[in-house]
XYZ file of C-alpha atoms in Angstrom:
596
model
C -189.402 -104.175 30.770
C -191.541 -101.125 31.379
C -195.331 -101.243 31.482
C -197.271 -98.497 29.723
C -199.864 -96.487 31.687
C -202.644 -98.532 30.062
C -200.997 -101.736 31.305
C -200.854 -100.418 34.856
C -204.510 -99.406 34.698
C -205.443 -102.925 33.578
C -203.284 -104.513 36.301
C -204.880 -102.415 39.037
C -208.388 -102.999 37.650
C -207.731 -106.740 37.482
C -206.638 -106.862 41.103
C -209.644 -104.851 42.259
C -212.040 -107.092 40.328
C -210.375 -110.248 41.680
C -209.844 -109.357 45.293
C -212.547 -106.782 45.981
C -215.449 -109.250 46.344
C -213.506 -111.274 48.926
C -213.714 -108.364 51.368
C -217.408 -109.108 51.879
C -216.674 -112.533 53.394
C -214.445 -111.489 56.294
C -217.237 -111.367 58.872
C -218.694 -114.696 57.750
C -215.272 -116.372 57.864
C -214.821 -115.208 61.469
C -217.880 -117.092 62.741
C -216.347 -120.562 63.012
C -213.737 -122.937 61.651
C -216.488 -124.570 59.593
C -216.929 -121.254 57.773
C -213.230 -120.318 57.696
C -212.017 -123.708 56.426
C -215.182 -125.283 54.950
C -217.483 -122.453 53.767
C -220.265 -123.845 55.943
C -220.606 -126.873 53.600
C -222.734 -124.745 51.264
C -220.609 -124.466 48.097
C -222.354 -125.177 44.744
C -220.629 -127.542 42.317
C -219.675 -124.923 39.743
C -217.909 -122.729 42.309
C -216.083 -125.684 43.871
C -215.043 -126.939 40.420
C -213.813 -123.540 39.237
C -211.818 -123.174 42.434
C -210.118 -126.546 41.903
C -209.154 -125.526 38.366
C -207.899 -122.104 39.438
C -205.820 -123.607 42.239
C -203.963 -125.933 39.863
C -203.585 -123.028 37.393
C -200.663 -121.574 39.303
C -197.857 -119.306 38.151
C -195.472 -122.263 37.968
C -197.737 -124.466 35.804
C -197.007 -122.756 32.437
C -193.331 -122.770 33.401
C -193.480 -126.493 34.208
C -195.209 -127.346 30.918
C -192.672 -125.235 29.011
C -189.824 -127.041 30.774
C -191.346 -130.418 29.841
C -191.930 -129.506 26.175
C -188.435 -128.078 25.689
C -186.836 -131.169 27.252
C -189.109 -134.048 26.192
C -191.472 -132.649 23.557
C -195.261 -132.428 23.755
C -195.430 -136.141 24.603
C -193.505 -135.424 27.794
C -196.751 -134.065 29.247
C -197.930 -137.634 29.754
C -196.222 -137.399 33.146
C -199.292 -135.412 34.227
C -201.844 -136.344 31.543
C -201.796 -139.852 33.040
C -203.418 -138.409 36.163
C -206.683 -138.272 34.193
C -207.090 -141.844 35.437
C -206.716 -140.662 39.027
C -209.043 -137.702 38.638
C -211.874 -139.657 37.036
C -211.504 -142.407 39.646
C -212.119 -139.725 42.269
C -215.243 -138.617 40.387
C -216.937 -141.991 40.163
C -215.586 -143.956 43.120
C -214.738 -141.461 45.861
C -216.380 -138.016 45.558
C -219.708 -139.036 47.081
C -217.975 -141.057 49.804
C -215.939 -138.032 50.869
C -218.997 -135.807 51.091
C -220.903 -138.549 52.920
C -218.185 -138.756 55.590
C -219.090 -135.302 56.931
C -215.546 -134.509 58.116
C -214.135 -130.966 57.942
C -210.706 -132.014 56.613
C -209.542 -135.196 54.931
C -207.196 -135.839 57.879
C -210.171 -136.037 60.235
C -211.068 -139.115 58.182
C -208.349 -141.089 60.005
C -210.225 -141.118 63.296
C -213.475 -141.917 61.493
C -211.965 -144.900 59.668
C -209.408 -146.190 62.218
C -209.196 -146.623 65.976
C -206.736 -146.196 68.828
C -203.656 -144.069 69.330
C -202.311 -145.048 65.912
C -205.221 -143.246 64.217
C -204.572 -140.115 66.278
C -200.844 -140.333 65.613
C -201.334 -140.547 61.842
C -203.707 -137.599 61.886
C -201.332 -135.462 63.941
C -198.217 -136.407 61.991
C -199.777 -135.800 58.584
C -201.209 -132.496 59.802
C -197.680 -131.214 60.398
C -195.987 -133.093 57.543
C -198.515 -132.112 54.863
C -199.778 -128.858 56.329
C -196.328 -127.428 57.027
C -193.423 -129.170 55.280
C -195.059 -130.606 52.163
C -197.341 -127.613 51.733
C -194.442 -125.174 51.986
C -192.588 -127.075 49.251
C -195.567 -126.627 46.925
C -195.923 -122.935 47.742
C -192.178 -122.449 47.346
C -192.345 -123.801 43.787
C -195.179 -121.380 42.972
C -193.317 -118.480 44.562
C -190.156 -119.440 42.670
C -192.047 -119.243 39.374
C -193.434 -115.858 40.400
C -189.913 -114.654 41.204
C -188.664 -115.801 37.797
C -191.492 -114.037 35.997
C -190.957 -110.850 37.998
C -187.219 -111.082 37.329
C -187.799 -111.306 33.571
C -190.525 -108.665 33.332
C -189.435 -106.147 35.976
C -185.931 -107.080 37.115
C -187.081 -107.600 40.714
C -185.004 -109.536 43.237
C -186.543 -112.551 44.943
C -187.110 -110.786 48.259
C -188.901 -107.905 46.570
C -191.268 -110.230 44.729
C -191.949 -112.301 47.839
C -192.704 -109.199 49.885
C -195.199 -107.900 47.321
C -197.091 -111.145 46.686
C -196.891 -112.139 50.340
C -198.566 -108.960 51.521
C -201.404 -109.449 49.041
C -201.970 -113.167 49.563
C -201.584 -113.362 53.321
C -203.925 -110.422 53.867
C -206.787 -111.943 51.903
C -206.233 -115.564 52.977
C -206.222 -114.590 56.650
C -209.178 -112.235 56.362
C -211.685 -113.895 54.024
C -211.279 -117.636 54.699
C -212.343 -120.283 52.193
C -215.358 -118.321 50.905
C -213.056 -115.486 49.887
C -210.613 -117.930 48.299
C -213.401 -119.551 46.260
C -214.749 -116.258 44.933
C -211.262 -114.990 44.071
C -210.547 -118.299 42.307
C -213.701 -118.032 40.204
C -212.827 -114.574 38.883
C -209.165 -115.410 38.441
C -209.888 -118.478 36.319
C -211.521 -116.459 33.550
C -208.875 -113.761 33.748
C -206.041 -116.280 33.525
C -207.590 -118.171 30.619
C -207.941 -114.902 28.697
C -204.328 -114.013 29.461
C -202.771 -117.340 28.414
C -204.804 -117.476 25.196
C -203.571 -113.970 24.389
C -199.995 -115.039 25.184
C -200.292 -117.997 22.807
C -201.763 -115.863 20.017
C -199.096 -113.157 20.142
C -196.283 -115.705 20.487
C -197.504 -117.474 17.348
C -197.891 -114.187 15.461
C -194.452 -112.882 16.446
C -192.098 -112.143 13.505
C -189.710 -114.921 14.540
C -192.493 -117.534 14.421
C -194.675 -116.207 11.603
C -198.052 -117.808 12.312
C -199.459 -121.214 13.206
C -198.575 -122.962 9.939
C -195.036 -121.618 10.110
C -194.743 -122.754 13.733
C -195.711 -126.331 12.868
C -193.394 -126.358 9.840
C -190.394 -124.978 11.727
C -190.786 -127.168 14.814
C -191.359 -130.254 12.627
C -187.925 -129.659 11.116
C -186.286 -129.429 14.545
C -184.951 -132.482 16.328
C -184.292 -132.704 20.020
C -181.878 -134.959 21.910
C -181.874 -138.485 20.486
C -183.864 -137.382 17.434
C -186.800 -136.224 19.577
C -189.903 -135.136 17.629
C -191.174 -132.168 19.611
C -194.699 -132.276 18.130
C -195.483 -135.941 18.691
C -198.381 -136.646 21.056
C -196.899 -140.036 21.924
C -193.253 -140.827 22.675
C -191.108 -142.708 20.160
C -191.113 -146.322 21.352
C -188.646 -147.484 18.700
C -185.679 -145.129 18.975
C -186.077 -143.450 22.376
C -187.219 -146.223 24.686
C -185.894 -144.688 27.911
C -187.878 -141.512 27.349
C -190.995 -143.503 26.423
C -190.739 -145.464 29.665
C -190.203 -142.333 31.751
C -192.942 -140.112 30.305
C -195.586 -142.614 29.157
C -195.310 -146.224 30.304
C -194.538 -145.497 33.953
C -197.195 -142.775 34.380
C -199.900 -144.880 32.690
C -198.968 -148.227 34.249
C -197.797 -147.264 37.741
C -197.612 -143.594 38.614
C -201.305 -142.647 38.487
C -202.346 -145.118 41.195
C -199.177 -145.339 43.262
C -198.067 -141.727 43.745
C -199.592 -139.113 46.036
C -199.473 -135.643 44.462
C -201.564 -132.615 45.542
C -204.454 -132.105 43.134
C -204.153 -135.644 41.749
C -204.274 -137.808 44.856
C -205.441 -141.407 44.434
C -208.860 -141.430 46.059
C -208.929 -137.655 46.441
C -207.316 -135.581 49.162
C -205.775 -132.215 50.118
C -207.570 -129.205 48.621
C -209.589 -131.408 46.236
C -211.082 -133.147 49.271
C -211.523 -129.758 50.950
C -213.732 -128.595 48.052
C -215.697 -131.858 48.023
C -216.272 -131.628 51.768
C -217.371 -127.988 51.421
C -219.908 -128.843 48.688
C -223.639 -128.622 49.361
C -224.336 -132.277 48.593
C -222.894 -135.517 47.247
C -224.187 -134.555 43.801
C -222.364 -131.219 43.975
C -219.149 -132.924 45.076
C -219.261 -135.361 42.143
C -220.096 -132.666 39.571
C -217.385 -130.363 40.898
C -214.613 -132.939 40.491
C -215.835 -133.914 37.013
C -215.843 -130.288 35.872
C -212.380 -129.799 37.362
C -210.914 -132.694 35.395
C -212.493 -131.577 32.120
C -211.269 -128.003 32.516
C -207.851 -129.058 33.803
C -207.006 -131.430 30.958
C -209.089 -130.155 28.018
C -209.351 -126.363 28.298
C -205.910 -125.336 29.494
C -202.910 -127.303 28.150
C -202.681 -126.177 24.522
C -202.182 -122.424 25.062
C -199.210 -123.299 27.290
C -197.878 -125.887 24.837
C -198.069 -123.475 21.899
C -196.023 -120.862 23.761
C -193.467 -123.539 24.680
C -193.160 -124.604 21.027
C -192.725 -120.975 19.966
C -189.944 -120.598 22.528
C -187.994 -123.374 20.773
C -187.813 -121.139 17.711
C -187.144 -117.839 19.478
C -184.810 -119.187 22.191
C -183.436 -122.555 20.999
C -180.803 -122.618 23.755
C -180.668 -121.325 27.318
C -177.792 -119.094 26.261
C -180.217 -117.264 23.958
C -182.410 -116.400 26.942
C -179.393 -115.225 28.933
C -178.299 -112.951 26.080
C -181.791 -111.518 25.716
C -182.010 -110.794 29.456
C -178.456 -109.996 30.596
C -179.579 -108.756 34.018
C -181.324 -112.029 34.875
C -179.963 -113.839 37.940
C -178.055 -116.867 36.509
C -179.457 -119.008 39.334
C -182.941 -118.543 37.864
C -181.940 -119.625 34.352
C -183.625 -122.837 33.181
C -185.910 -124.129 30.450
C -188.932 -123.166 32.534
C -188.038 -119.488 32.285
C -188.659 -119.572 28.525
C -192.377 -119.024 29.190
C -192.015 -115.635 30.907
C -189.376 -114.738 28.296
C -192.015 -115.206 25.569
C -194.360 -112.767 27.296
C -192.251 -109.894 25.996
C -194.110 -110.251 22.675
C -197.362 -109.075 24.239
C -198.465 -105.596 23.098
C -199.573 -102.758 25.344
C -202.801 -103.596 27.146
C -202.416 -107.335 26.777
C -199.196 -107.181 28.774
C -201.152 -105.595 31.609
C -203.760 -108.349 31.312
C -201.011 -110.976 31.488
C -199.361 -109.381 34.523
C -202.740 -109.246 36.238
C -203.347 -112.848 35.189
C -199.971 -113.982 36.516
C -200.621 -112.302 39.852
C -204.004 -114.028 39.854
C -202.397 -117.370 38.962
C -199.949 -117.094 41.818
C -202.573 -115.892 44.264
C -205.205 -118.531 43.510
C -202.784 -121.350 44.308
C -201.136 -119.682 47.285
C -204.478 -118.654 48.815
C -205.746 -122.231 48.628
C -202.574 -123.720 50.076
C -202.523 -121.199 52.900
C -206.122 -121.984 53.869
C -205.711 -125.735 53.351
C -202.429 -125.901 55.285
C -203.817 -123.784 58.107
C -206.842 -126.105 58.356
C -204.505 -129.043 58.978
C -202.350 -127.228 61.514
C -205.291 -125.779 63.445
C -208.123 -128.316 63.129
C -206.086 -131.525 62.963
C -203.177 -130.643 65.239
C -203.657 -127.585 67.450
C -207.337 -128.161 68.210
C -207.033 -131.940 68.393
C -203.909 -132.230 70.547
C -203.084 -128.910 72.237
C -206.092 -126.678 72.977
C -209.348 -128.617 72.769
C -211.931 -126.491 74.562
C -211.522 -122.931 73.241
C -214.331 -121.124 71.431
C -214.635 -120.984 67.644
C -213.247 -117.470 67.314
C -210.070 -118.588 69.067
C -209.467 -121.257 66.436
C -210.220 -118.812 63.620
C -207.561 -116.475 65.055
C -205.181 -119.431 65.255
C -205.928 -120.141 61.595
C -204.994 -116.590 60.674
C -201.719 -116.800 62.592
C -200.935 -120.127 60.905
C -201.634 -118.519 57.527
C -198.956 -115.880 58.094
C -196.450 -118.419 59.387
C -196.939 -120.733 56.419
C -196.150 -118.033 53.885
C -192.999 -117.015 55.764
C -191.768 -120.630 55.754
C -192.632 -121.088 52.070
C -190.782 -117.887 51.171
C -187.655 -119.128 52.926
C -187.869 -122.414 50.993
C -187.792 -120.525 47.670
C -184.039 -120.091 48.074
C -183.572 -123.888 48.162
C -185.155 -124.592 44.758
C -183.918 -124.219 41.193
C -186.829 -125.096 38.891
C -190.486 -126.110 39.047
C -189.534 -129.494 37.554
C -187.241 -130.170 40.538
C -190.068 -129.910 43.037
C -192.396 -131.955 40.812
C -189.886 -134.837 40.729
C -189.181 -134.673 44.473
C -192.870 -134.789 45.374
C -193.520 -137.750 43.089
C -190.600 -139.703 44.551
C -191.417 -139.035 48.220
C -195.097 -139.882 47.672
C -194.365 -143.068 45.727
C -195.976 -146.284 46.893
C -198.620 -144.755 49.141
C -201.253 -144.143 46.469
C -202.635 -147.686 46.315
C -203.338 -147.607 50.034
C -205.420 -144.427 49.646
C -207.461 -146.136 46.931
C -208.000 -149.352 48.869
C -208.698 -148.037 52.373
C -212.282 -147.114 51.472
C -213.078 -150.592 50.137
C -211.102 -153.051 52.312
C -211.739 -153.381 56.013
C -208.280 -154.782 56.777
C -206.475 -151.496 56.040
C -205.475 -149.970 59.381
C -203.790 -146.870 60.731
C -200.648 -148.961 61.109
C -200.737 -149.640 57.360
C -200.611 -145.886 56.806
C -197.716 -145.475 59.236
C -195.746 -148.305 57.639
C -196.450 -146.989 54.116
C -195.208 -143.495 54.948
C -192.148 -144.788 56.796
C -191.131 -147.320 54.150
C -191.607 -144.819 51.302
C -189.429 -142.305 53.116
C -186.739 -144.865 54.000
C -186.518 -146.180 50.433
C -186.347 -142.637 49.012
C -183.649 -141.696 51.527
C -181.674 -144.857 50.726
C -181.774 -144.043 47.023
C -180.485 -140.535 47.732
C -177.608 -141.932 49.820
C -176.723 -144.425 47.082
C -176.794 -141.631 44.516
C -174.350 -139.643 46.633
C -172.080 -142.709 46.645
C -172.188 -142.935 42.853
C -174.842 -145.672 42.594
C -177.478 -144.096 40.364
C -180.818 -145.664 39.430
C -183.016 -144.413 36.623
C -186.102 -142.475 37.692
C -188.502 -145.257 36.714
C -186.377 -147.945 38.393
C -186.324 -145.911 41.609
C -190.090 -145.402 41.415
C -190.757 -149.112 40.833
C -188.530 -150.095 43.740
C -190.223 -147.608 46.053
C -193.718 -148.692 45.006
C -192.966 -152.417 45.295
C -191.319 -152.214 48.723
C -193.860 -149.780 50.162
C -196.846 -151.780 48.909
C -195.433 -155.070 50.204
C -194.819 -153.521 53.630
C -198.287 -152.075 54.159
C -200.144 -155.107 52.749
C -198.184 -157.378 55.103
C -199.044 -155.026 57.970
C -202.746 -155.294 57.076
C -202.620 -159.023 57.875
C -200.176 -159.268 60.774
C -200.426 -155.836 62.407
C -202.923 -154.575 65.026
C -206.496 -154.462 63.717
C -209.047 -151.648 63.799
C -211.693 -151.951 66.500
C -214.796 -153.743 65.183
C -217.157 -151.088 66.557
C -215.330 -148.394 64.568
C -215.487 -150.487 61.392
C -219.210 -151.127 61.834
C -219.928 -147.438 62.398
C -217.810 -146.493 59.365
C -219.638 -148.999 57.172
C -223.052 -147.775 58.292
C -222.150 -144.158 57.566
C -220.191 -144.500 54.303
C -221.767 -147.654 52.774
C -218.718 -148.658 50.665
C -219.435 -151.133 47.880
C -217.601 -154.278 46.857
C -216.550 -157.511 48.587
C -213.872 -155.915 50.763
C -216.317 -155.260 53.619
C -218.156 -158.604 53.630
C -217.085 -159.602 57.186
C -218.224 -156.226 58.544
C -221.366 -156.259 56.435
C -222.291 -159.579 58.049
C -221.975 -157.962 61.481
C -224.161 -155.018 60.466
C -226.973 -157.387 59.561
C -229.916 -157.251 57.144
C -230.057 -153.438 57.099
C -226.799 -153.456 55.094
C -228.455 -155.163 52.117
C -228.936 -153.037 49.020
C -226.620 -150.271 50.182
C -223.513 -148.974 48.457
C -222.493 -147.661 45.067
C -223.183 -149.229 41.670
C -219.608 -150.283 40.925
C -220.164 -151.533 37.332
C -221.838 -148.219 36.468
C -218.984 -146.302 38.107
C -216.461 -148.326 36.102
C -218.246 -147.469 32.838
C -218.262 -143.800 33.839
C -214.544 -143.916 34.634
C -213.644 -145.420 31.246
C -215.996 -143.107 29.329
C -214.729 -140.037 31.182
C -211.062 -140.829 30.565
C -211.775 -141.539 26.897
C -213.730 -138.299 26.471
C -211.017 -136.155 28.065
C -208.076 -137.694 26.210
C -209.862 -137.711 22.844
C -210.833 -134.043 23.266
C -207.297 -133.100 24.313
C -205.689 -134.800 21.321
C -208.376 -133.670 18.876
C -207.439 -130.095 19.794
C -203.787 -130.842 19.122
C -204.442 -132.415 15.742
C -206.649 -129.507 14.657
C -203.801 -127.143 15.561
C -201.291 -129.329 13.715
C -203.533 -129.402 10.633
C -203.931 -133.189 10.779
C -207.613 -133.261 9.901
C -208.279 -137.025 9.485
C -206.911 -137.746 12.961
C -208.766 -134.738 14.379
C -212.106 -135.888 12.916
C -211.615 -139.429 14.218
C -210.805 -138.200 17.715
C -213.777 -135.833 17.621
C -216.044 -138.776 16.838
C -214.602 -140.754 19.747
C -215.134 -137.740 21.993
C -218.803 -137.407 20.996
C -219.581 -141.089 21.583
C -217.755 -141.294 24.916
C -219.366 -138.036 26.073
C -222.843 -139.406 25.359
C -222.030 -142.475 27.444
C -220.658 -140.235 30.198
C -223.848 -138.151 30.289
C -225.992 -141.275 30.668
C -223.790 -142.570 33.486
C -224.037 -139.238 35.306
C -227.833 -139.266 35.048
C -228.087 -142.777 36.453
C -225.560 -142.021 39.188
C -227.491 -138.966 40.370
C -230.725 -140.965 40.284
C -229.367 -143.549 42.757
């Protein structure tokens, strides 16, 4: 595909608008690691929230949603819609606690909450495991999506794409620090939303589709594997039970609280925690995470879903995509590549906007992961265990070196992946069983660093055992493997909480005084603190009401949008009413929470 001169002008203008402002933050980022990794703890809620949304709006996300819709229908998106429960739990139960902790990274939390060499060991191990290996897997999936898009639109090889995006992203991530990342994210969010809405509009209006009504009519007449109804918002529990279990029952019943996944961590973590910790206040941290969840689940999904549904009409089979793009590397062919294939319907001007938006989508995620990963490697490993007494500028330079190294490693990992869905499944499986611990550790004094070690080890061992059994021909379904991993991991760390080494009482008392966690889980420590502990802590019943109201508001808004698009007006009106009522309750809860 060749871009017209107008497209190139728009692409260049988009990049200048996105990245230009970040140049003004280089000097500020060089002052200290607090500025480079934490923006001096001065970020307003709206900027932190927009950055969270932009980070999860990566180049591979539309591809992932397209893959899900083409395989499992619209209802297949429950594998990530279920994480609404996780996100709203972070808003009402954890956001203020994170900001109150005062740590620079969420891994520093380990030595605030636990004691002894085990606490240090967990912090150091997770700094390398998450900051390097896990982080590179995430960036590799984003880079893979970028390579597929560039292969479709421009015929570029993987190495050419990686060289181009790497030069851009590494330069700005290393120079501008978190402030630069946040400002770039803010601009990119609006650019990307404009681009994906345009992509959905022109896909729907393409001659093969023929408009929104024609799209709904044509897709309604199509049936997927096992009689799959592509348009259904809920899976078919009567005739396709296995799919219903995989995409709905397991995510809603187990996955949201048991699985650790970046951006939807039980209790908050990774770059979500980084934004909360960088916020100006507890109020800003709470508002930022709430805005993120609303924008993530309400504003963005349907433009992606509409393009995916259009692709079912234009490219019903993968062979149709291969015929349309004969020069495409066969190794890149998959259902996820249908999204970039649909971008060929964009007219001059809008194609330039989409290319600029895709570069922005890739950059916003990569920039965050580079800064976040470097913060772990430098602050939680290098500074903590190797060089402890250097000046701040030394650690900023180390952060910049780590930034370059991370992108090189992530680029190498691109050649090991096939689709965005592959990496999504791997991450969910490896992180299975640890989520409950991350929820409970704030509210139960018995959780120790050894619980974390046992949880990570048991989750890994079970996952590895399942892989070995699969190689020997013993195959478990995805949900059976997840249940086994969760059950064994949870049993192991809970047992460790009772029979393993305990956290030093002085550390527990200091943690309780600083964080003031609510609930009965800290009663023995509260008794040691004395009368000054009375009346402290969160209003848990109010937080629970906010959690339920928030989840209801987001899901009802999401599905009201879908029913309006489908032309199902009675259902749309009912869901709109539910959204209004739950939103009013949510507003009242927020007012009372901020007044505490």
